[in-house]
Coordinates of C-alpha atoms in Angstrom, one line a residue:
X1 CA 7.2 -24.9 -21.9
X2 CA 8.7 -23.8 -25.2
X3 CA 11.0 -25.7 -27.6
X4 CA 14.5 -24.1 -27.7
X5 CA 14.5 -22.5 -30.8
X6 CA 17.4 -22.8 -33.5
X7 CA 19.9 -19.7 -34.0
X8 CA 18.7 -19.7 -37.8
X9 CA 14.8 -19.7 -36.4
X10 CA 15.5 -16.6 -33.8
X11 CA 13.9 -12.9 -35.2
X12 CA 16.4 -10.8 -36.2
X13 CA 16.3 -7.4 -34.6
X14 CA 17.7 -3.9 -35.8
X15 CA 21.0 -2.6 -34.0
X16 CA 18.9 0.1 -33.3
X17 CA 16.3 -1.8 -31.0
X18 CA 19.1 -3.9 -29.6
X19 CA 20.3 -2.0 -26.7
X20 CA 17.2 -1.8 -25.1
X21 CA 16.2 -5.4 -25.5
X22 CA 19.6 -6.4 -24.3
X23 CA 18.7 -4.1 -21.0
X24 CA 15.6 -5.8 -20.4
X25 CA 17.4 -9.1 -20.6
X26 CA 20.3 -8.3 -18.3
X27 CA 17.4 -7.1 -15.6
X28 CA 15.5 -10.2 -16.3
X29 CA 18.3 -12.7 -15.7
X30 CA 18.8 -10.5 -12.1
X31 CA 15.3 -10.4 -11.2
X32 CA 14.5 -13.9 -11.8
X33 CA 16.9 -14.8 -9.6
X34 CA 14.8 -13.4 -6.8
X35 CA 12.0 -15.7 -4.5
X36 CA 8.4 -15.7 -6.1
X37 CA 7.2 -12.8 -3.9
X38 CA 10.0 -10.6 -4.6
X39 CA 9.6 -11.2 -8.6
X40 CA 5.9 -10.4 -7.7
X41 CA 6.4 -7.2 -6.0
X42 CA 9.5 -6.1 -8.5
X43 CA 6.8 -6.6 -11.6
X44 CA 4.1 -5.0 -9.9
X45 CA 5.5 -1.4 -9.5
X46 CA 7.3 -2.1 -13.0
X47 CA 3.9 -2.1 -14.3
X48 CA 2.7 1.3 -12.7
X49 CA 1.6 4.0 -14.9
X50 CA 1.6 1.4 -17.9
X51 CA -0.9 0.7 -20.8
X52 CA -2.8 -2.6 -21.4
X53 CA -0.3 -3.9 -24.3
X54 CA -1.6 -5.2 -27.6
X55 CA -1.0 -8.5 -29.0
X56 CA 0.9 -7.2 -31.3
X57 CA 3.4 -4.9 -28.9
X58 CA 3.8 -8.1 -26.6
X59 CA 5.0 -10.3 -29.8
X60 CA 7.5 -7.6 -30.8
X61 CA 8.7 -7.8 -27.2
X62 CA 9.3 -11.1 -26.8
X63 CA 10.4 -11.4 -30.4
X64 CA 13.2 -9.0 -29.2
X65 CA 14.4 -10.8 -26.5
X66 CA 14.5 -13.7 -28.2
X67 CA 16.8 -12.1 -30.6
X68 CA 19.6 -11.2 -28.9
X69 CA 19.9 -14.1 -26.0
X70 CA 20.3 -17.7 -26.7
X71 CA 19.6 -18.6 -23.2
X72 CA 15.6 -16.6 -23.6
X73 CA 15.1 -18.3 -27.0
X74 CA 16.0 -22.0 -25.1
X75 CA 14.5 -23.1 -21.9
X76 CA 14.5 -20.2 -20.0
X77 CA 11.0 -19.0 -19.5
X78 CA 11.2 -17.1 -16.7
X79 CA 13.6 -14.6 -17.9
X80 CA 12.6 -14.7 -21.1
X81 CA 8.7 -14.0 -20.0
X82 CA 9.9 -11.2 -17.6
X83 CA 12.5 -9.4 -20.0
X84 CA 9.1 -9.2 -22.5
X85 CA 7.3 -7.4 -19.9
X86 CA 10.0 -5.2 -19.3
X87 CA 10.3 -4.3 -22.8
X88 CA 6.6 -3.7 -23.3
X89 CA 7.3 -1.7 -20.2
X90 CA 10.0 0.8 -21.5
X91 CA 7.2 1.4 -24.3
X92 CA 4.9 2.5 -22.0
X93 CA 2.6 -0.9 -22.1
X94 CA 2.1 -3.9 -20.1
X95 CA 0.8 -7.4 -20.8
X96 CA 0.0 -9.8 -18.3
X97 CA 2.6 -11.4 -16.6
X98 CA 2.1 -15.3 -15.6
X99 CA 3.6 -18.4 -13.9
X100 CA 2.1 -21.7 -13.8
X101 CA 2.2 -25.3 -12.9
X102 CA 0.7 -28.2 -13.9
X103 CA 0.4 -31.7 -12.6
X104 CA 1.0 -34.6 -14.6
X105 CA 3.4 -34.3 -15.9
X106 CA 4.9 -31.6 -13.6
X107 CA 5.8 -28.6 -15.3
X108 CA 6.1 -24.9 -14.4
X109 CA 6.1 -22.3 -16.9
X110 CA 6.1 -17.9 -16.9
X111 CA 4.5 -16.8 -20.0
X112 CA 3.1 -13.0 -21.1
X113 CA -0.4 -12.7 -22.9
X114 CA -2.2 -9.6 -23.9
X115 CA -5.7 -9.5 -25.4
X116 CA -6.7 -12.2 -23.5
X117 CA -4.5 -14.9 -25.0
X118 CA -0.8 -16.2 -24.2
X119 CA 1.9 -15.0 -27.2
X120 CA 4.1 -17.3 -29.0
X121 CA 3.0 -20.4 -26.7
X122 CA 2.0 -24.0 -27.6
X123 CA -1.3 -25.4 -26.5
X124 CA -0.7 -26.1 -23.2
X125 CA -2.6 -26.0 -19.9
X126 CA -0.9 -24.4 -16.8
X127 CA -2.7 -23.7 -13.6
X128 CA -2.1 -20.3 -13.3
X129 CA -0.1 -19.2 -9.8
X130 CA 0.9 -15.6 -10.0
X131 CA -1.2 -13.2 -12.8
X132 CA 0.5 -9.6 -13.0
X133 CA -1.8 -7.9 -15.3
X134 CA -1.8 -4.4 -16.4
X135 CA -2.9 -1.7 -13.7
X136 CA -6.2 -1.0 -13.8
X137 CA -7.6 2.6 -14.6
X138 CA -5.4 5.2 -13.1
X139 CA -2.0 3.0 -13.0

């Protein structure tokens, strides 16, 4: 669970890079849409053929999306999680994909990590429910 950030706190982002974050966004906001199985099975032939992504290429990628939607940068996880993937996707890497719960209080949150840790999330512990991560060997 993230704290909406303020317009003045969002990354900035190059008009160049912009298109294809705003893609990743648009397909995120559609696929999120879809029951937990379906997101499943969407993100796990997204992922073929992909890279493990860095630390590094995941934080660019959510930085991205976090850029140019309001909506991504707020409360709104799941798209904003997915959208990252994407991204990392269209650069021919993947992190791990993950939703979560936990109990008291309730809370569900999708979050992205790479190199064994989440990126850009506050210390918080979520039971994990659904782990996409990257292919392993052949893709």
């Amino acid at each position: 669970m993230s704290v909406p950030m303020l317009p003045a706190e969002r990354p900035r982002l190059s008009w160049r890079r912009r298109p294809s974050a705003m893609a990743a966004v648009a397909a995120a906001r559609l696929i999120a849409r879809l029951p937990p199985a379906r997101i499943r099975a969407v993100l796990e032939l997204a992922r073929r053929g992909a890279v493990p992504a860095t630390a590094d290429q995941a934080k660019r990628a959510r930085d991205a999306v976090i850029a140019v939607s309001l909506f991504c940068a707020g409360q709104g996880c799941l798209p904003r999680s997915i959208a990252a993937a994407l991204l990392c996707r269209l650069h021919g890497a993947w992190p791990t994909w993950c939703t979560g719960v936990r109990v008291h209080p309730f809370a569900a949150h999708a979050w992205i990590e790479a190199d064994g840790r989440p990126i850009d999330e506050p210390p918080a512990r979520f039971h994990p429910t659904i782990v996409i991560p990257p292919p392993a060997g052949d893709g």
